[in-house]
mmCIF file of N, CA and C in Angstrom:
data_model
loop_
_atom_site.group_PDB
_atom_site.id
_atom_site.type_symbol
_atom_site.label_atom_id
_atom_site.label_comp_id
_atom_site.label_asym_id
_atom_site.label_seq_id
_atom_site.Cartn_x
_atom_site.Cartn_y
_atom_site.Cartn_z
ATOM 1 N N UNK A 302 0.799 -1.081 -0.225
ATOM 2 C CA UNK A 302 0.028 0.005 -0.099
ATOM 3 C C UNK A 302 1.021 1.059 -0.110
ATOM 4 N N UNK A 303 0.609 2.132 -0.856
ATOM 5 C CA UNK A 303 1.340 3.464 -0.933
ATOM 6 C C UNK A 303 1.027 4.128 0.111
ATOM 7 N N UNK A 304 1.778 5.031 0.601
ATOM 8 C CA UNK A 304 1.557 5.964 1.683
ATOM 9 C C UNK A 304 0.704 6.985 1.351
ATOM 10 N N UNK A 305 0.621 7.663 0.105
ATOM 11 C CA UNK A 305 -0.243 8.805 -0.218
ATOM 12 C C UNK A 305 -1.111 8.160 -1.299
ATOM 13 N N UNK A 306 -1.879 7.117 -1.062
ATOM 14 C CA UNK A 306 -3.038 6.686 -2.047
ATOM 15 C C UNK A 306 -4.074 6.296 -1.219
ATOM 16 N N UNK A 307 -5.223 6.165 -1.638
ATOM 17 C CA UNK A 307 -6.572 5.688 -0.956
ATOM 18 C C UNK A 307 -7.068 4.663 -1.808
ATOM 19 N N UNK A 308 -6.625 3.269 -1.419
ATOM 20 C CA UNK A 308 -6.966 1.956 -2.108
ATOM 21 C C UNK A 308 -8.296 1.600 -1.727
ATOM 22 N N UNK A 309 -8.729 0.444 -2.460
ATOM 23 C CA UNK A 309 -10.130 -0.062 -2.068
ATOM 24 C C UNK A 309 -10.118 -0.647 -0.934
ATOM 25 N N UNK A 310 -9.024 -1.103 -0.334
ATOM 26 C CA UNK A 310 -9.137 -1.852 0.910
ATOM 27 C C UNK A 310 -9.036 -0.919 2.047
ATOM 28 N N UNK A 311 -8.869 0.422 1.797
ATOM 29 C CA UNK A 311 -9.048 1.404 2.776
ATOM 30 C C UNK A 311 -10.549 2.067 2.886
ATOM 31 N N UNK A 312 -11.204 1.832 2.025
ATOM 32 C CA UNK A 312 -12.746 2.293 1.935
ATOM 33 C C UNK A 312 -13.522 1.176 2.445
ATOM 34 N N UNK A 313 -14.388 1.745 3.131
ATOM 35 C CA UNK A 313 -15.481 0.848 4.064
ATOM 36 C C UNK A 313 -16.552 0.581 2.825
ATOM 37 N N UNK A 314 -16.599 -0.806 2.491
ATOM 38 C CA UNK A 314 -17.807 -0.964 1.502
ATOM 39 C C UNK A 314 -18.499 -2.134 1.766
ATOM 40 N N UNK A 315 -18.123 -2.953 2.677
ATOM 41 C CA UNK A 315 -18.661 -4.219 3.023
ATOM 42 C C UNK A 315 -20.134 -3.950 3.729
ATOM 43 N N UNK A 316 -21.359 -4.396 3.467
ATOM 44 C CA UNK A 316 -22.546 -4.173 4.238
ATOM 45 C C UNK A 316 -22.267 -4.546 5.457
ATOM 46 N N UNK A 317 -21.736 -5.706 5.795
ATOM 47 C CA UNK A 317 -21.549 -6.220 7.228
ATOM 48 C C UNK A 317 -20.735 -5.227 8.003
ATOM 49 N N UNK A 318 -19.541 -4.653 7.491
ATOM 50 C CA UNK A 318 -18.580 -3.808 8.099
ATOM 51 C C UNK A 318 -19.432 -2.561 8.515
ATOM 52 N N UNK A 319 -20.085 -2.079 7.620
ATOM 53 C CA UNK A 319 -21.008 -0.956 7.620
ATOM 54 C C UNK A 319 -21.986 -1.146 8.873
ATOM 55 N N UNK A 320 -22.707 -2.285 8.757
ATOM 56 C CA UNK A 320 -23.729 -2.630 9.863
ATOM 57 C C UNK A 320 -23.098 -2.716 11.336
ATOM 58 N N UNK A 321 -21.697 -3.322 11.306
ATOM 59 C CA UNK A 321 -21.117 -3.482 12.625
ATOM 60 C C UNK A 321 -20.536 -1.980 13.173
ATOM 61 N N UNK A 322 -20.382 -1.098 12.093
ATOM 62 C CA UNK A 322 -20.093 0.222 12.415
ATOM 63 C C UNK A 322 -21.015 0.872 13.211
ATOM 64 N N UNK A 323 -22.304 0.905 12.671
ATOM 65 C CA UNK A 323 -23.324 1.761 13.096
ATOM 66 C C UNK A 323 -24.337 1.103 14.155
ATOM 67 N N UNK A 324 -23.842 -0.230 14.384
ATOM 68 C CA UNK A 324 -24.760 -0.994 15.420
ATOM 69 C C UNK A 324 -24.085 -0.576 16.826
ATOM 70 N N UNK A 325 -24.482 -1.251 17.683
ATOM 71 C CA UNK A 325 -23.961 -1.002 19.130
ATOM 72 C C UNK A 325 -22.449 -1.194 19.258
ATOM 73 N N UNK A 326 -21.769 -0.467 20.126
ATOM 74 C CA UNK A 326 -20.443 -0.838 20.430
ATOM 75 C C UNK A 326 -19.418 0.401 19.674
ATOM 76 N N UNK A 327 -20.079 1.399 18.937
ATOM 77 C CA UNK A 327 -19.474 2.341 18.125
ATOM 78 C C UNK A 327 -19.342 3.678 19.102
ATOM 79 N N UNK A 328 -18.281 4.114 19.000
ATOM 80 C CA UNK A 328 -18.090 5.516 19.721
ATOM 81 C C UNK A 328 -18.072 6.637 18.595
ATOM 82 N N UNK A 329 -18.239 7.968 19.027
ATOM 83 C CA UNK A 329 -18.103 8.918 18.113
ATOM 84 C C UNK A 329 -17.528 10.356 18.781
ATOM 85 N N UNK A 330 -17.014 11.338 17.911
ATOM 86 C CA UNK A 330 -16.601 12.371 18.359
ATOM 87 C C UNK A 330 -16.708 13.469 17.224
ATOM 88 N N UNK A 331 -16.763 14.760 17.556
ATOM 89 C CA UNK A 331 -17.226 15.655 16.512
ATOM 90 C C UNK A 331 -16.017 16.717 16.733
ATOM 91 N N UNK A 332 -15.991 17.412 15.404
ATOM 92 C CA UNK A 332 -15.150 18.567 15.035
ATOM 93 C C UNK A 332 -15.883 19.273 14.048
ATOM 94 N N UNK A 333 -16.823 20.019 14.530
ATOM 95 C CA UNK A 333 -17.743 20.725 13.587
ATOM 96 C C UNK A 333 -17.100 21.404 12.164
ATOM 97 N N UNK A 334 -17.526 21.068 11.200
ATOM 98 C CA UNK A 334 -18.571 20.281 10.690
ATOM 99 C C UNK A 334 -18.663 18.876 10.451
ATOM 100 N N UNK A 335 -17.784 18.145 11.169
ATOM 101 C CA UNK A 335 -17.827 16.594 10.868
ATOM 102 C C UNK A 335 -18.023 15.852 12.229
ATOM 103 N N UNK A 336 -18.632 14.807 12.214
ATOM 104 C CA UNK A 336 -18.648 13.832 13.106
ATOM 105 C C UNK A 336 -17.972 12.487 12.684
ATOM 106 N N UNK A 337 -17.050 11.862 13.624
ATOM 107 C CA UNK A 337 -16.421 10.836 13.416
ATOM 108 C C UNK A 337 -17.039 9.659 14.254
ATOM 109 N N UNK A 338 -17.578 8.568 13.529
ATOM 110 C CA UNK A 338 -17.970 7.395 14.245
ATOM 111 C C UNK A 338 -16.939 6.413 13.948
ATOM 112 N N UNK A 339 -16.478 5.675 15.063
ATOM 113 C CA UNK A 339 -15.660 4.670 14.731
ATOM 114 C C UNK A 339 -15.871 3.443 15.590
ATOM 115 N N UNK A 340 -15.165 2.222 15.177
ATOM 116 C CA UNK A 340 -15.359 1.109 15.699
ATOM 117 C C UNK A 340 -14.029 0.251 15.590
ATOM 118 N N UNK A 341 -13.421 -0.262 16.541
ATOM 119 C CA UNK A 341 -12.230 -1.136 16.547
ATOM 120 C C UNK A 341 -12.469 -2.488 16.375
ATOM 121 N N UNK A 342 -12.042 -3.245 15.363
ATOM 122 C CA UNK A 342 -12.358 -4.523 15.137
ATOM 123 C C UNK A 342 -11.029 -5.318 14.980
ATOM 124 N N UNK A 343 -11.142 -6.528 14.915
ATOM 125 C CA UNK A 343 -10.052 -7.492 14.558
ATOM 126 C C UNK A 343 -9.565 -7.367 12.892
ATOM 127 N N UNK A 344 -8.452 -7.423 12.810
ATOM 128 C CA UNK A 344 -7.772 -7.172 11.229
ATOM 129 C C UNK A 344 -7.669 -8.316 10.695
ATOM 130 N N UNK A 345 -8.117 -8.730 9.463
ATOM 131 C CA UNK A 345 -7.781 -9.919 8.883
ATOM 132 C C UNK A 345 -6.495 -9.850 7.917
ATOM 133 N N UNK A 346 -6.129 -10.731 7.269
ATOM 134 C CA UNK A 346 -4.718 -10.558 6.623
ATOM 135 C C UNK A 346 -4.642 -9.601 5.512
ATOM 136 N N UNK A 347 -5.692 -9.157 4.772
ATOM 137 C CA UNK A 347 -5.634 -8.294 3.691
ATOM 138 C C UNK A 347 -6.160 -6.987 4.188
ATOM 139 N N UNK A 348 -6.604 -6.897 5.369
ATOM 140 C CA UNK A 348 -7.258 -5.759 5.732
ATOM 141 C C UNK A 348 -6.224 -4.408 5.807
ATOM 142 N N UNK A 349 -6.821 -3.306 5.568
ATOM 143 C CA UNK A 349 -6.008 -2.040 5.918
ATOM 144 C C UNK A 349 -6.162 -1.694 7.443
ATOM 145 N N UNK A 350 -5.125 -1.092 8.103
ATOM 146 C CA UNK A 350 -5.349 -0.800 9.529
ATOM 147 C C UNK A 350 -6.571 0.251 9.747
ATOM 148 N N UNK A 351 -6.792 1.028 8.699
ATOM 149 C CA UNK A 351 -7.925 2.108 8.848
ATOM 150 C C UNK A 351 -8.848 2.125 7.686
ATOM 151 N N UNK A 352 -10.125 1.701 7.742
ATOM 152 C CA UNK A 352 -11.065 1.876 6.570
ATOM 153 C C UNK A 352 -12.079 2.911 6.986
ATOM 154 N N UNK A 353 -12.531 3.640 5.968
ATOM 155 C CA UNK A 353 -13.298 4.790 6.145
ATOM 156 C C UNK A 353 -14.440 4.910 5.113
ATOM 157 N N UNK A 354 -15.363 5.590 5.452
ATOM 158 C CA UNK A 354 -16.413 5.994 4.397
ATOM 159 C C UNK A 354 -16.874 7.469 4.853
ATOM 160 N N UNK A 355 -17.502 8.144 3.775
ATOM 161 C CA UNK A 355 -17.872 9.589 4.055
ATOM 162 C C UNK A 355 -19.359 9.618 3.663
ATOM 163 N N UNK A 356 -20.260 10.106 4.645
ATOM 164 C CA UNK A 356 -21.539 10.374 4.416
ATOM 165 C C UNK A 356 -22.036 11.909 4.316
ATOM 166 N N UNK A 357 -22.528 12.452 3.233
ATOM 167 C CA UNK A 357 -22.843 13.924 3.275
ATOM 168 C C UNK A 357 -24.662 13.642 2.868
ATOM 169 N N UNK A 358 -25.332 13.884 4.049
ATOM 170 C CA UNK A 358 -26.725 13.904 3.659
ATOM 171 C C UNK A 358 -27.447 14.694 2.775
ATOM 172 N N UNK A 359 -28.375 14.297 2.058
ATOM 173 C CA UNK A 359 -29.131 15.159 1.035
ATOM 174 C C UNK A 359 -29.968 16.538 1.874
ATOM 175 N N UNK A 360 -30.115 16.093 3.339
ATOM 176 C CA UNK A 360 -30.710 17.116 4.020
ATOM 177 C C UNK A 360 -29.814 18.370 3.980
ATOM 178 N N UNK A 361 -28.745 18.397 4.012
ATOM 179 C CA UNK A 361 -27.742 19.454 3.902
ATOM 180 C C UNK A 361 -27.481 20.170 2.514
ATOM 181 N N UNK A 362 -27.137 19.205 1.493
ATOM 182 C CA UNK A 362 -26.905 19.678 0.147
ATOM 183 C C UNK A 362 -27.946 18.878 -0.856
ATOM 184 N N UNK A 363 -28.765 19.551 -1.234
ATOM 185 C CA UNK A 363 -29.492 19.016 -2.335
ATOM 186 C C UNK A 363 -28.804 18.525 -3.579
ATOM 187 N N UNK A 364 -27.804 19.519 -4.147
ATOM 188 C CA UNK A 364 -27.318 19.140 -5.290
ATOM 189 C C UNK A 364 -26.083 18.087 -5.082
ATOM 190 N N UNK A 365 -25.930 17.173 -5.967
ATOM 191 C CA UNK A 365 -24.814 15.937 -5.876
ATOM 192 C C UNK A 365 -23.464 16.731 -6.033
ATOM 193 N N UNK A 366 -23.517 17.739 -6.863
ATOM 194 C CA UNK A 366 -22.252 18.505 -6.964
ATOM 195 C C UNK A 366 -21.673 18.997 -5.645
ATOM 196 N N UNK A 367 -22.229 19.436 -4.905
ATOM 197 C CA UNK A 367 -21.891 19.942 -3.533
ATOM 198 C C UNK A 367 -21.432 18.714 -2.723
ATOM 199 N N UNK A 368 -22.240 17.694 -2.456
ATOM 200 C CA UNK A 368 -22.122 16.594 -1.739
ATOM 201 C C UNK A 368 -20.862 15.897 -2.091
ATOM 202 N N UNK A 369 -20.582 15.867 -3.567
ATOM 203 C CA UNK A 369 -19.450 14.963 -4.068
ATOM 204 C C UNK A 369 -18.177 16.067 -3.737
ATOM 205 N N UNK A 370 -18.363 17.266 -3.713
ATOM 206 C CA UNK A 370 -17.166 18.133 -3.292
ATOM 207 C C UNK A 370 -16.788 17.878 -2.010
ATOM 208 N N UNK A 371 -17.607 17.712 -1.056
ATOM 209 C CA UNK A 371 -17.444 17.676 0.325
ATOM 210 C C UNK A 371 -16.725 16.250 0.540
ATOM 211 N N UNK A 372 -17.303 15.133 -0.270
ATOM 212 C CA UNK A 372 -16.742 13.927 0.186
ATOM 213 C C UNK A 372 -15.384 13.902 -0.495
ATOM 214 N N UNK A 373 -14.923 14.618 -1.824
ATOM 215 C CA UNK A 373 -13.693 14.599 -2.019
ATOM 216 C C UNK A 373 -12.603 15.299 -1.249
ATOM 217 N N UNK A 374 -13.210 16.351 -0.432
ATOM 218 C CA UNK A 374 -12.205 17.165 0.398
ATOM 219 C C UNK A 374 -12.075 16.123 1.637
ATOM 220 N N UNK A 375 -12.968 15.497 2.084
ATOM 221 C CA UNK A 375 -12.739 14.737 3.112
ATOM 222 C C UNK A 375 -11.866 13.390 2.969
ATOM 223 N N UNK A 376 -12.047 12.886 1.857
ATOM 224 C CA UNK A 376 -11.314 11.680 1.419
ATOM 225 C C UNK A 376 -9.769 12.223 1.125
ATOM 226 N N UNK A 377 -9.515 13.361 0.525
ATOM 227 C CA UNK A 377 -8.302 13.961 0.492
ATOM 228 C C UNK A 377 -7.609 13.982 1.618
ATOM 229 N N UNK A 378 -8.367 14.626 2.781
ATOM 230 C CA UNK A 378 -7.791 14.959 4.125
ATOM 231 C C UNK A 378 -7.217 13.618 4.923
ATOM 232 N N UNK A 379 -7.964 12.559 4.543
ATOM 233 C CA UNK A 379 -7.889 11.496 5.371
ATOM 234 C C UNK A 379 -6.767 10.770 4.600
ATOM 235 N N UNK A 380 -6.686 10.801 3.325
ATOM 236 C CA UNK A 380 -5.504 10.192 2.464
ATOM 237 C C UNK A 380 -4.085 10.775 2.942
ATOM 238 N N UNK A 381 -4.090 12.153 3.325
ATOM 239 C CA UNK A 381 -2.978 12.510 3.721
ATOM 240 C C UNK A 381 -2.607 12.315 5.134
ATOM 241 N N UNK A 382 -3.536 12.122 5.843
ATOM 242 C CA UNK A 382 -3.330 11.861 7.204
ATOM 243 C C UNK A 382 -3.423 10.710 7.902
ATOM 244 N N UNK A 383 -3.698 9.501 6.922
ATOM 245 C CA UNK A 383 -3.979 8.294 7.444
ATOM 246 C C UNK A 383 -2.998 7.550 8.216
ATOM 247 N N UNK A 384 -1.619 8.082 8.149
ATOM 248 C CA UNK A 384 -0.532 7.594 8.766
ATOM 249 C C UNK A 384 -0.449 7.832 10.400
ATOM 250 N N UNK A 385 -1.326 8.712 10.874
ATOM 251 C CA UNK A 385 -1.367 8.953 12.180
ATOM 252 C C UNK A 385 -2.237 7.846 12.852
ATOM 253 N N UNK A 386 -3.278 7.267 12.263
ATOM 254 C CA UNK A 386 -3.905 6.044 12.806
ATOM 255 C C UNK A 386 -3.099 4.776 12.544
ATOM 256 N N UNK A 387 -2.322 4.675 11.428
ATOM 257 C CA UNK A 387 -1.763 3.436 11.289
ATOM 258 C C UNK A 387 -0.627 3.168 12.144
ATOM 259 N N UNK A 388 0.104 4.259 12.393
ATOM 260 C CA UNK A 388 1.277 4.104 13.412
ATOM 261 C C UNK A 388 0.720 3.819 14.724
ATOM 262 N N UNK A 389 -0.409 4.588 15.199
ATOM 263 C CA UNK A 389 -0.971 4.305 16.528
ATOM 264 C C UNK A 389 -1.196 2.707 16.620
ATOM 265 N N UNK A 390 -2.011 2.196 15.679
ATOM 266 C CA UNK A 390 -2.427 0.868 15.676
ATOM 267 C C UNK A 390 -1.528 -0.163 15.551
ATOM 268 N N UNK A 391 -0.284 0.196 14.908
ATOM 269 C CA UNK A 391 0.866 -0.876 14.549
ATOM 270 C C UNK A 391 1.625 -1.033 15.787
ATOM 271 N N UNK A 392 1.517 0.237 16.644
ATOM 272 C CA UNK A 392 2.236 0.153 17.981
ATOM 273 C C UNK A 392 1.605 -0.319 19.145
ATOM 274 N N UNK A 393 0.435 -0.040 19.241
ATOM 275 C CA UNK A 393 -0.526 -0.513 20.443
ATOM 276 C C UNK A 393 -1.403 -1.758 20.098
ATOM 277 N N UNK A 394 -2.181 -1.879 18.959
ATOM 278 C CA UNK A 394 -2.839 -3.086 18.565
ATOM 279 C C UNK A 394 -2.652 -3.444 17.209
ATOM 280 N N UNK A 395 -1.648 -4.353 16.975
ATOM 281 C CA UNK A 395 -1.295 -4.637 15.518
ATOM 282 C C UNK A 395 -2.240 -5.618 15.127
ATOM 283 N N UNK A 396 -3.055 -6.291 15.623
ATOM 284 C CA UNK A 396 -4.039 -7.350 15.364
ATOM 285 C C UNK A 396 -5.431 -6.570 15.014
ATOM 286 N N UNK A 397 -5.610 -5.271 15.258
ATOM 287 C CA UNK A 397 -6.868 -4.598 15.254
ATOM 288 C C UNK A 397 -6.970 -3.579 13.961
ATOM 289 N N UNK A 398 -8.010 -3.387 13.547
ATOM 290 C CA UNK A 398 -8.151 -2.256 12.554
ATOM 291 C C UNK A 398 -9.439 -1.200 13.102
ATOM 292 N N UNK A 399 -9.316 -0.121 12.500
ATOM 293 C CA UNK A 399 -10.451 0.873 12.771
ATOM 294 C C UNK A 399 -11.257 1.188 11.730
ATOM 295 N N UNK A 400 -12.590 0.958 11.876
ATOM 296 C CA UNK A 400 -13.571 1.272 10.839
ATOM 297 C C UNK A 400 -14.087 2.728 11.144
ATOM 298 N N UNK A 401 -14.086 3.701 10.223
ATOM 299 C CA UNK A 401 -14.553 5.031 10.622
ATOM 300 C C UNK A 401 -15.532 5.525 9.444
ATOM 301 N N UNK A 402 -16.319 6.395 9.779
ATOM 302 C CA UNK A 402 -17.313 7.101 9.152
ATOM 303 C C UNK A 402 -17.372 8.482 9.412
ATOM 304 N N UNK A 403 -16.966 9.264 8.529
ATOM 305 C CA UNK A 403 -17.062 10.762 8.652
ATOM 306 C C UNK A 403 -18.324 11.195 7.992
ATOM 307 N N UNK A 404 -19.188 11.836 9.038
ATOM 308 C CA UNK A 404 -20.512 12.311 8.595
ATOM 309 C C UNK A 404 -20.663 13.896 8.828
ATOM 310 N N UNK A 405 -21.048 14.616 7.679
ATOM 311 C CA UNK A 405 -21.123 16.034 7.492
ATOM 312 C C UNK A 405 -22.248 16.488 8.242
ATOM 313 N N UNK A 406 -21.981 17.634 9.093
ATOM 314 C CA UNK A 406 -23.160 18.063 9.913
ATOM 315 C C UNK A 406 -23.746 19.528 9.774
ATOM 316 N N UNK A 407 -23.065 20.036 8.516
ATOM 317 C CA UNK A 407 -23.519 21.671 8.203
ATOM 318 C C UNK A 407 -23.958 21.696 6.750
ATOM 319 N N UNK A 408 -24.750 22.849 6.750
ATOM 320 C CA UNK A 408 -25.526 23.071 5.390
ATOM 321 C C UNK A 408 -24.632 23.933 4.417
ATOM 322 N N UNK A 409 -23.430 24.361 4.757
ATOM 323 C CA UNK A 409 -22.532 25.209 3.971
ATOM 324 C C UNK A 409 -21.191 24.533 3.796
ATOM 325 N N UNK A 410 -20.582 25.107 2.775
ATOM 326 C CA UNK A 410 -19.447 24.459 2.097
ATOM 327 C C UNK A 410 -18.098 25.034 2.854
ATOM 328 N N UNK A 411 -17.148 24.490 3.172
ATOM 329 C CA UNK A 411 -15.857 24.998 3.766
ATOM 330 C C UNK A 411 -14.760 24.924 2.853
ATOM 331 N N UNK A 412 -13.633 25.728 3.140
ATOM 332 C CA UNK A 412 -12.538 25.395 2.247
ATOM 333 C C UNK A 412 -11.847 24.176 2.465
ATOM 334 N N UNK A 413 -11.024 23.649 1.637
ATOM 335 C CA UNK A 413 -10.254 22.422 1.623
ATOM 336 C C UNK A 413 -9.373 22.401 2.829
ATOM 337 N N UNK A 414 -8.867 23.609 3.035
ATOM 338 C CA UNK A 414 -7.872 23.575 4.317
ATOM 339 C C UNK A 414 -8.542 23.450 5.572
ATOM 340 N N UNK A 415 -9.682 24.081 5.794
ATOM 341 C CA UNK A 415 -10.356 24.024 6.957
ATOM 342 C C UNK A 415 -11.005 22.396 7.050
ATOM 343 N N UNK A 416 -11.528 21.769 6.180
ATOM 344 C CA UNK A 416 -11.995 20.383 6.247
ATOM 345 C C UNK A 416 -10.584 19.644 6.604
ATOM 346 N N UNK A 417 -9.522 19.821 5.887
ATOM 347 C CA UNK A 417 -8.261 19.165 6.215
ATOM 348 C C UNK A 417 -8.113 19.361 7.657
ATOM 349 N N UNK A 418 -8.244 20.331 8.258
ATOM 350 C CA UNK A 418 -7.840 20.686 9.627
ATOM 351 C C UNK A 418 -8.670 19.982 10.584
ATOM 352 N N UNK A 419 -10.013 19.834 10.242
ATOM 353 C CA UNK A 419 -10.980 19.145 11.057
ATOM 354 C C UNK A 419 -10.704 17.693 11.200
ATOM 355 N N UNK A 420 -10.274 17.119 9.928
ATOM 356 C CA UNK A 420 -10.271 15.694 9.778
ATOM 357 C C UNK A 420 -8.764 15.392 10.408
ATOM 358 N N UNK A 421 -7.788 16.001 10.191
ATOM 359 C CA UNK A 421 -6.545 15.896 11.096
ATOM 360 C C UNK A 421 -6.788 16.006 12.604
ATOM 361 N N UNK A 422 -7.370 16.860 13.100
ATOM 362 C CA UNK A 422 -7.772 16.951 14.436
ATOM 363 C C UNK A 422 -8.544 15.910 15.084
ATOM 364 N N UNK A 423 -9.631 15.199 14.229
ATOM 365 C CA UNK A 423 -10.212 14.067 14.550
ATOM 366 C C UNK A 423 -9.175 12.714 14.560
ATOM 367 N N UNK A 424 -8.573 12.541 13.637
ATOM 368 C CA UNK A 424 -7.729 11.454 13.384
ATOM 369 C C UNK A 424 -6.552 11.556 14.530
ATOM 370 N N UNK A 425 -6.135 12.773 15.095
ATOM 371 C CA UNK A 425 -5.398 12.928 16.075
ATOM 372 C C UNK A 425 -5.941 12.473 17.534
ATOM 373 N N UNK A 426 -7.172 12.943 17.539
ATOM 374 C CA UNK A 426 -7.715 12.559 18.887
ATOM 375 C C UNK A 426 -8.073 11.074 19.044
ATOM 376 N N UNK A 427 -8.395 10.434 17.879
ATOM 377 C CA UNK A 427 -8.692 9.028 17.852
ATOM 378 C C UNK A 427 -7.432 8.305 18.026
ATOM 379 N N UNK A 428 -6.077 8.890 17.626
ATOM 380 C CA UNK A 428 -5.084 8.145 17.491
ATOM 381 C C UNK A 428 -4.690 8.178 19.104
ATOM 382 N N UNK A 429 -4.895 9.242 19.884
ATOM 383 C CA UNK A 429 -4.676 9.342 21.431
ATOM 384 C C UNK A 429 -5.462 8.316 22.036
ATOM 385 N N UNK A 430 -6.670 8.116 21.617
ATOM 386 C CA UNK A 430 -7.674 7.272 22.261
ATOM 387 C C UNK A 430 -7.006 5.919 22.248
ATOM 388 N N UNK A 431 -6.697 5.515 21.016
ATOM 389 C CA UNK A 431 -5.879 4.176 20.830
ATOM 390 C C UNK A 431 -4.830 3.924 21.648
ATOM 391 N N UNK A 432 -4.148 4.988 21.683
ATOM 392 C CA UNK A 432 -2.757 4.837 22.418
ATOM 393 C C UNK A 432 -3.050 4.573 23.989
ATOM 394 N N UNK A 433 -3.975 4.988 24.461
ATOM 395 C CA UNK A 433 -4.350 4.732 26.043
ATOM 396 C C UNK A 433 -4.595 3.282 26.268
#
């Protein structure tokens, strides 16, 4: 896996994994306009240390163009900062993976740098929780 790519195994796409993420046992934290829902699970042989999905509800942006822009911004920020989580997991829990969902909570667009800052803040906080 490349350090600066976002491969398919790093995207949360399995129905069973998504159900496990949003059923009981998940935790969340927020850095407005994002909420991070996460669940720590056992890692398989081919699983990435961190898997993610992005949700931008139609409630906030009716037009798909705006929803897709927000998703692109969040995925790009995750791609650049995923090493924070990977390092923390490799040191503290090498047999575990983190499944994450970034959920958008606002009806206005933000600059890419603002979104990147919020994603980085959430990932740093998650890394600190994993380290404990």
